[in-house]
């Protein structure tokens, strides 16, 4: 019983953390040197951790919550972009974390590229082929931001593990 | 085995991805100069203007969807979104576009500004008789 409640608490905490990061990031000015529209993607750190610790279904549920929050606060376009990017990057992070021994940096990069791919797919569907021109710059940006989010995950992992260890016990 | 932050064995993969992106970028930037600016709203062309022969920069106001409006500046060098009331300002930060196929996109307003190149037939790679 305690484990179930702890799992729910951990999921809620991670969802809140992901939403807070994505809101905070929205308040920051555009990063110098980054292509227009590209973001650091700090909430991907949380989504990657969720994919690794909660498992795929719960991490995907978190991505849906994040997309729903974007829909309510920033409109249909932002909601659809957040949902597609979030689902694809979470699935990608889960696959890389569970099926390979890839480094944290590569995991972050794959997650970032999948996030951008999901968003470009929605933009392509809404706007047509003109958006594909953003493809190469977004790939290059993903390599930089992904390495950074991977590093943040590496650094914050012991703390996150301590919290999840307290809530749901030792990880299997 | 502990998962590492960086793994030197992965660098070749990253190099290939980065190289592919750079080549894609270089190819997309090496096209002919844009000769006609086109603005689409929700997939429909709302403005099409020849850039060659424009004596002075020309500004056009475009009303997009969701209350978004943009000011598009057209000149002989190219086109750019000079002002917008959209919070993202992605289209404005794209800056001046000069090459055929380049675009500035406003997703919330469903607006695409892009440049069309010279009509095919005028500059052929080869001709046969």
CSV table of C-alpha atoms in Angstrom, one decimal:
chain,number,residue,atom,x,y,z
A,1,UNK,CA,0.0,0.0,0.0
A,2,UNK,CA,2.8,2.4,1.0
A,3,UNK,CA,4.6,1.6,-2.3
A,4,UNK,CA,1.5,2.5,-4.3
A,5,UNK,CA,1.0,5.8,-2.6
A,6,UNK,CA,4.7,6.5,-2.9
A,7,UNK,CA,4.6,5.8,-6.6
A,8,UNK,CA,1.7,8.2,-7.0
A,9,UNK,CA,3.5,10.8,-5.0
A,10,UNK,CA,6.6,10.4,-7.1
A,11,UNK,CA,4.7,10.6,-10.4
A,12,UNK,CA,3.0,13.8,-9.1
A,13,UNK,CA,6.3,15.3,-8.0
A,14,UNK,CA,7.9,14.6,-11.4
A,15,UNK,CA,4.9,16.0,-13.2
A,16,UNK,CA,5.0,19.2,-11.1
A,17,UNK,CA,8.8,19.4,-11.7
A,18,UNK,CA,8.4,19.0,-15.5
A,19,UNK,CA,5.7,21.7,-15.6
A,20,UNK,CA,7.7,24.1,-13.5
A,21,UNK,CA,10.8,23.7,-15.7
A,22,UNK,CA,8.9,24.2,-18.9
A,23,UNK,CA,7.1,27.3,-17.4
A,24,UNK,CA,10.4,28.7,-16.1
A,25,UNK,CA,12.0,28.2,-19.5
A,26,UNK,CA,9.2,30.0,-21.2
A,27,UNK,CA,10.0,33.0,-19.1
A,28,UNK,CA,13.7,33.1,-20.1
A,29,UNK,CA,14.8,35.2,-23.0
A,30,UNK,CA,15.9,33.4,-26.1
A,31,UNK,CA,19.3,31.9,-25.8
A,32,UNK,CA,22.0,33.8,-27.7
A,33,UNK,CA,23.4,31.8,-30.6
A,34,UNK,CA,20.5,29.4,-30.7
A,35,UNK,CA,18.3,29.2,-33.7
A,36,UNK,CA,14.8,30.8,-33.5
A,37,UNK,CA,12.4,28.6,-31.6
A,38,UNK,CA,15.0,26.3,-30.1
A,39,UNK,CA,14.9,25.9,-26.3
A,40,UNK,CA,17.1,24.2,-23.7
A,41,UNK,CA,14.5,21.6,-22.8
A,42,UNK,CA,15.2,21.4,-19.1
A,43,UNK,CA,11.9,19.6,-18.5
A,44,UNK,CA,13.4,16.8,-20.7
A,45,UNK,CA,15.7,16.0,-17.7
A,46,UNK,CA,12.6,15.1,-15.7
A,47,UNK,CA,11.0,13.2,-18.5
A,48,UNK,CA,14.2,11.2,-19.0
A,49,UNK,CA,14.3,10.4,-15.3
A,50,UNK,CA,10.6,9.5,-15.4
A,51,UNK,CA,11.2,7.2,-18.4
A,52,UNK,CA,14.0,5.5,-16.5
A,53,UNK,CA,12.3,5.2,-13.1
A,54,UNK,CA,8.5,5.1,-13.6
A,55,UNK,CA,8.6,3.0,-16.8
A,56,UNK,CA,7.2,3.8,-20.3
A,57,UNK,CA,3.4,4.0,-19.6
A,58,UNK,CA,3.7,6.4,-16.6
A,59,UNK,CA,6.3,8.5,-18.3
A,60,UNK,CA,4.0,8.8,-21.4
A,61,UNK,CA,1.2,9.8,-19.0
A,62,UNK,CA,3.4,12.6,-17.7
A,63,UNK,CA,4.1,13.7,-21.3
A,64,UNK,CA,0.3,13.8,-21.9
A,65,UNK,CA,-0.1,15.9,-18.7
A,66,UNK,CA,2.6,18.3,-19.9
A,67,UNK,CA,0.9,18.6,-23.3
A,68,UNK,CA,-2.5,19.2,-21.6
A,69,UNK,CA,-0.9,22.0,-19.5
A,70,UNK,CA,0.5,23.6,-22.6
A,71,UNK,CA,-2.9,23.3,-24.3
A,72,UNK,CA,-4.6,25.0,-21.4
A,73,UNK,CA,-2.1,27.8,-20.9
A,74,UNK,CA,-0.7,28.5,-24.4
A,75,UNK,CA,-3.3,27.3,-26.9
A,76,UNK,CA,-3.9,24.4,-29.3
A,77,UNK,CA,-0.8,24.9,-31.4
A,78,UNK,CA,1.5,24.8,-28.3
A,79,UNK,CA,-0.4,21.9,-26.9
A,80,UNK,CA,-0.1,19.8,-30.0
A,81,UNK,CA,3.6,20.6,-30.3
A,82,UNK,CA,4.3,19.8,-26.7
A,83,UNK,CA,2.3,16.6,-26.8
A,84,UNK,CA,3.9,15.2,-30.0
A,85,UNK,CA,7.4,16.3,-28.9
A,86,UNK,CA,6.9,15.0,-25.4
A,87,UNK,CA,5.6,11.6,-26.4
A,88,UNK,CA,8.3,11.0,-29.0
A,89,UNK,CA,11.2,12.1,-26.8
A,90,UNK,CA,9.9,10.2,-23.8
A,91,UNK,CA,9.6,7.0,-25.8
A,92,UNK,CA,13.0,7.6,-27.3
A,93,UNK,CA,14.6,8.3,-23.9
A,94,UNK,CA,13.0,5.1,-22.5
A,95,UNK,CA,14.3,3.0,-25.4
A,96,UNK,CA,17.8,4.4,-25.1
A,97,UNK,CA,17.9,4.1,-21.3
A,98,UNK,CA,16.4,0.6,-21.1
A,99,UNK,CA,17.8,-1.0,-24.2
A,100,UNK,CA,21.3,0.4,-24.6
A,101,UNK,CA,24.2,1.5,-22.5
A,102,UNK,CA,24.4,4.9,-24.2
A,103,UNK,CA,26.0,7.7,-22.2
A,104,UNK,CA,23.8,10.4,-20.5
A,105,UNK,CA,24.9,12.9,-23.2
A,106,UNK,CA,23.8,10.6,-26.0
A,107,UNK,CA,20.5,9.9,-24.2
A,108,UNK,CA,19.9,13.6,-23.9
A,109,UNK,CA,20.7,14.2,-27.5
A,110,UNK,CA,18.4,11.4,-28.7
A,111,UNK,CA,15.6,12.8,-26.5
A,112,UNK,CA,16.1,16.3,-27.8
A,113,UNK,CA,16.2,15.2,-31.4
A,114,UNK,CA,13.1,13.1,-31.0
A,115,UNK,CA,11.4,16.1,-29.3
A,116,UNK,CA,12.2,18.3,-32.2
A,117,UNK,CA,11.2,15.7,-34.7
A,118,UNK,CA,7.8,15.4,-33.1
A,119,UNK,CA,7.4,19.1,-33.2
A,120,UNK,CA,8.5,19.5,-36.8
A,121,UNK,CA,6.1,16.7,-37.8
A,122,UNK,CA,3.1,18.6,-36.2
A,123,UNK,CA,4.4,21.8,-37.8
A,124,UNK,CA,4.7,20.1,-41.2
A,125,UNK,CA,1.1,18.8,-40.9
A,126,UNK,CA,-0.1,22.3,-40.0
A,127,UNK,CA,2.0,24.5,-42.2
A,128,UNK,CA,3.4,22.4,-45.0
A,129,UNK,CA,7.0,21.7,-46.2
A,130,UNK,CA,8.3,25.2,-45.5
A,131,UNK,CA,9.0,24.1,-41.9
A,132,UNK,CA,11.5,21.4,-43.0
A,133,UNK,CA,14.1,24.2,-43.5
A,134,UNK,CA,14.4,24.3,-39.7
A,135,UNK,CA,15.5,20.6,-39.6
A,136,UNK,CA,19.2,20.9,-39.8
A,137,UNK,CA,19.5,23.8,-37.4
A,138,UNK,CA,17.3,22.0,-34.9
A,139,UNK,CA,19.5,18.8,-35.2
A,140,UNK,CA,22.6,20.8,-34.4
A,141,UNK,CA,20.8,22.6,-31.6
A,142,UNK,CA,19.7,19.2,-30.2
A,143,UNK,CA,23.3,18.0,-30.0
A,144,UNK,CA,24.2,21.0,-27.8
A,145,UNK,CA,21.1,21.1,-25.6
A,146,UNK,CA,20.9,17.3,-25.4
A,147,UNK,CA,24.5,17.1,-24.1
A,148,UNK,CA,23.5,19.7,-21.5
A,149,UNK,CA,20.3,18.1,-20.3
A,150,UNK,CA,22.1,14.7,-20.2
A,151,UNK,CA,24.7,16.3,-18.0
A,152,UNK,CA,22.1,17.9,-15.7
A,153,UNK,CA,20.4,14.4,-15.4
A,154,UNK,CA,23.8,12.9,-14.5
A,155,UNK,CA,24.4,15.5,-11.8
A,156,UNK,CA,20.9,15.5,-10.3
A,157,UNK,CA,20.4,11.7,-10.5
A,158,UNK,CA,21.7,10.9,-7.0
A,159,UNK,CA,19.3,13.4,-5.5
A,160,UNK,CA,16.4,12.2,-7.5
A,161,UNK,CA,17.2,8.6,-6.7
A,162,UNK,CA,17.2,9.4,-3.0
A,163,UNK,CA,13.7,10.9,-3.2
A,164,UNK,CA,12.4,8.0,-5.3
A,165,UNK,CA,14.1,5.5,-3.0
A,166,UNK,CA,12.3,7.1,0.0
A,167,UNK,CA,9.0,7.1,-1.7
A,168,UNK,CA,8.9,3.7,-3.5
A,169,UNK,CA,11.8,1.9,-1.9
A,170,UNK,CA,14.8,0.5,-3.7
A,171,UNK,CA,14.6,0.4,-7.5
A,172,UNK,CA,14.4,-3.0,-9.0
B,1,UNK,CA,28.9,-1.1,-15.8
B,2,UNK,CA,28.1,2.5,-14.8
B,3,UNK,CA,26.5,4.7,-17.3
B,4,UNK,CA,28.9,7.5,-18.2
B,5,UNK,CA,28.3,11.2,-19.1
B,6,UNK,CA,30.3,10.9,-22.3
B,7,UNK,CA,31.5,7.8,-24.1
B,8,UNK,CA,34.3,8.2,-26.6
B,9,UNK,CA,33.0,5.3,-28.6
B,10,UNK,CA,29.8,7.3,-29.4
B,11,UNK,CA,31.7,10.2,-30.9
B,12,UNK,CA,31.7,8.7,-34.4
B,13,UNK,CA,27.9,8.5,-34.3
B,14,UNK,CA,27.6,12.1,-33.2
B,15,UNK,CA,30.1,13.2,-35.8
B,16,UNK,CA,28.0,11.5,-38.6
B,17,UNK,CA,24.8,13.2,-37.3
B,18,UNK,CA,26.5,16.6,-37.0
B,19,UNK,CA,28.1,16.2,-40.5
B,20,UNK,CA,24.7,15.2,-42.1
B,21,UNK,CA,23.1,18.2,-40.5
B,22,UNK,CA,25.8,20.6,-41.7
B,23,UNK,CA,25.6,19.2,-45.3
B,24,UNK,CA,21.8,19.5,-45.2
B,25,UNK,CA,22.2,23.1,-44.0
B,26,UNK,CA,24.8,24.0,-46.6
B,27,UNK,CA,22.7,22.5,-49.4
B,28,UNK,CA,19.6,24.4,-48.3
B,29,UNK,CA,21.6,27.6,-48.2
B,30,UNK,CA,23.3,27.1,-51.5
B,31,UNK,CA,20.2,27.5,-53.7
B,32,UNK,CA,19.6,30.4,-56.0
B,33,UNK,CA,18.6,33.8,-54.6
B,34,UNK,CA,14.9,34.2,-54.0
B,35,UNK,CA,13.1,36.3,-56.6
B,36,UNK,CA,9.5,36.3,-55.3
B,37,UNK,CA,8.2,36.6,-51.7
B,38,UNK,CA,5.2,34.5,-50.9
B,39,UNK,CA,3.1,34.7,-47.7
B,40,UNK,CA,0.7,31.9,-46.9
B,41,UNK,CA,-1.9,31.9,-44.2
B,42,UNK,CA,-3.5,28.5,-43.3
B,43,UNK,CA,-2.1,27.1,-46.6
B,44,UNK,CA,-3.6,29.8,-48.8
B,45,UNK,CA,-1.4,32.4,-50.6
B,46,UNK,CA,-2.3,35.8,-49.3
B,47,UNK,CA,0.6,37.7,-50.8
B,48,UNK,CA,3.0,37.1,-53.8
B,49,UNK,CA,5.4,39.9,-54.7
B,50,UNK,CA,8.3,40.0,-57.2
B,51,UNK,CA,11.4,41.3,-55.3
B,52,UNK,CA,13.5,42.2,-58.3
B,53,UNK,CA,13.0,45.8,-59.2
B,54,UNK,CA,11.8,46.9,-55.8
B,55,UNK,CA,13.3,50.4,-55.6
B,56,UNK,CA,12.8,50.9,-51.8
B,57,UNK,CA,11.9,48.4,-49.0
B,58,UNK,CA,8.1,47.8,-48.9
B,59,UNK,CA,6.2,46.9,-45.8
B,60,UNK,CA,3.0,44.8,-45.7
B,61,UNK,CA,0.7,44.1,-42.7
B,62,UNK,CA,-0.5,40.5,-42.5
B,63,UNK,CA,-3.3,39.4,-40.3
B,64,UNK,CA,-2.8,35.8,-39.1
B,65,UNK,CA,-5.0,33.5,-37.1
B,66,UNK,CA,-5.5,33.6,-33.3
B,67,UNK,CA,-5.1,37.4,-33.3
B,68,UNK,CA,-1.5,37.4,-34.5
B,69,UNK,CA,-0.4,40.1,-36.9
B,70,UNK,CA,2.9,40.6,-38.6
B,71,UNK,CA,4.7,43.3,-40.6
B,72,UNK,CA,6.6,41.9,-43.5
B,73,UNK,CA,9.4,43.9,-45.0
B,74,UNK,CA,10.2,43.2,-48.7
B,75,UNK,CA,13.3,44.5,-50.5
B,76,UNK,CA,15.5,43.5,-53.4
B,77,UNK,CA,17.8,41.6,-51.0
B,78,UNK,CA,15.1,39.5,-49.6
B,79,UNK,CA,12.2,39.5,-47.1
B,80,UNK,CA,11.8,39.5,-43.3
B,81,UNK,CA,9.2,39.8,-40.6
B,82,UNK,CA,10.1,43.1,-39.0
B,83,UNK,CA,7.4,43.2,-36.3
B,84,UNK,CA,4.9,40.9,-34.7
B,85,UNK,CA,2.6,40.9,-31.7
B,86,UNK,CA,3.2,37.1,-31.3
B,87,UNK,CA,4.8,36.2,-28.0
B,88,UNK,CA,7.2,33.7,-29.5
B,89,UNK,CA,8.7,36.0,-32.2
B,90,UNK,CA,10.2,33.0,-33.9
B,91,UNK,CA,9.5,34.4,-37.3
B,92,UNK,CA,11.0,37.8,-36.5
B,93,UNK,CA,14.1,36.3,-35.0
B,94,UNK,CA,14.6,34.3,-38.2
B,95,UNK,CA,15.8,37.6,-39.7
B,96,UNK,CA,16.3,38.3,-43.4
B,97,UNK,CA,15.7,35.4,-45.8
B,98,UNK,CA,17.4,35.7,-49.1
B,99,UNK,CA,17.6,32.2,-50.7
B,100,UNK,CA,15.0,30.4,-52.6
B,101,UNK,CA,13.2,27.9,-50.4
B,102,UNK,CA,14.1,29.8,-47.1
B,103,UNK,CA,11.2,30.5,-44.9
B,104,UNK,CA,10.1,32.4,-41.7
B,105,UNK,CA,7.3,30.6,-40.0
B,106,UNK,CA,4.8,31.8,-37.4
B,107,UNK,CA,3.0,28.8,-36.0
B,108,UNK,CA,0.5,30.5,-33.8
B,109,UNK,CA,-0.6,32.8,-36.7
B,110,UNK,CA,-0.4,29.9,-39.2
B,111,UNK,CA,1.7,32.2,-41.5
B,112,UNK,CA,4.6,31.2,-43.7
B,113,UNK,CA,6.8,33.7,-45.4
B,114,UNK,CA,9.0,32.1,-48.0
B,115,UNK,CA,11.0,32.9,-51.1
B,116,UNK,CA,10.5,31.3,-54.5
B,117,UNK,CA,13.5,31.0,-56.9
B,118,UNK,CA,13.8,31.9,-60.5
B,119,UNK,CA,11.3,29.9,-62.6
B,120,UNK,CA,12.8,26.7,-64.0
B,121,UNK,CA,13.4,27.0,-67.7
B,122,UNK,CA,15.3,30.2,-67.4
B,123,UNK,CA,18.4,28.7,-65.8
B,124,UNK,CA,18.7,25.2,-67.1
B,125,UNK,CA,21.6,22.9,-66.3
B,126,UNK,CA,21.6,21.5,-69.8
B,127,UNK,CA,19.6,21.8,-73.0
B,128,UNK,CA,19.1,19.2,-75.8
B,129,UNK,CA,17.8,19.7,-79.3
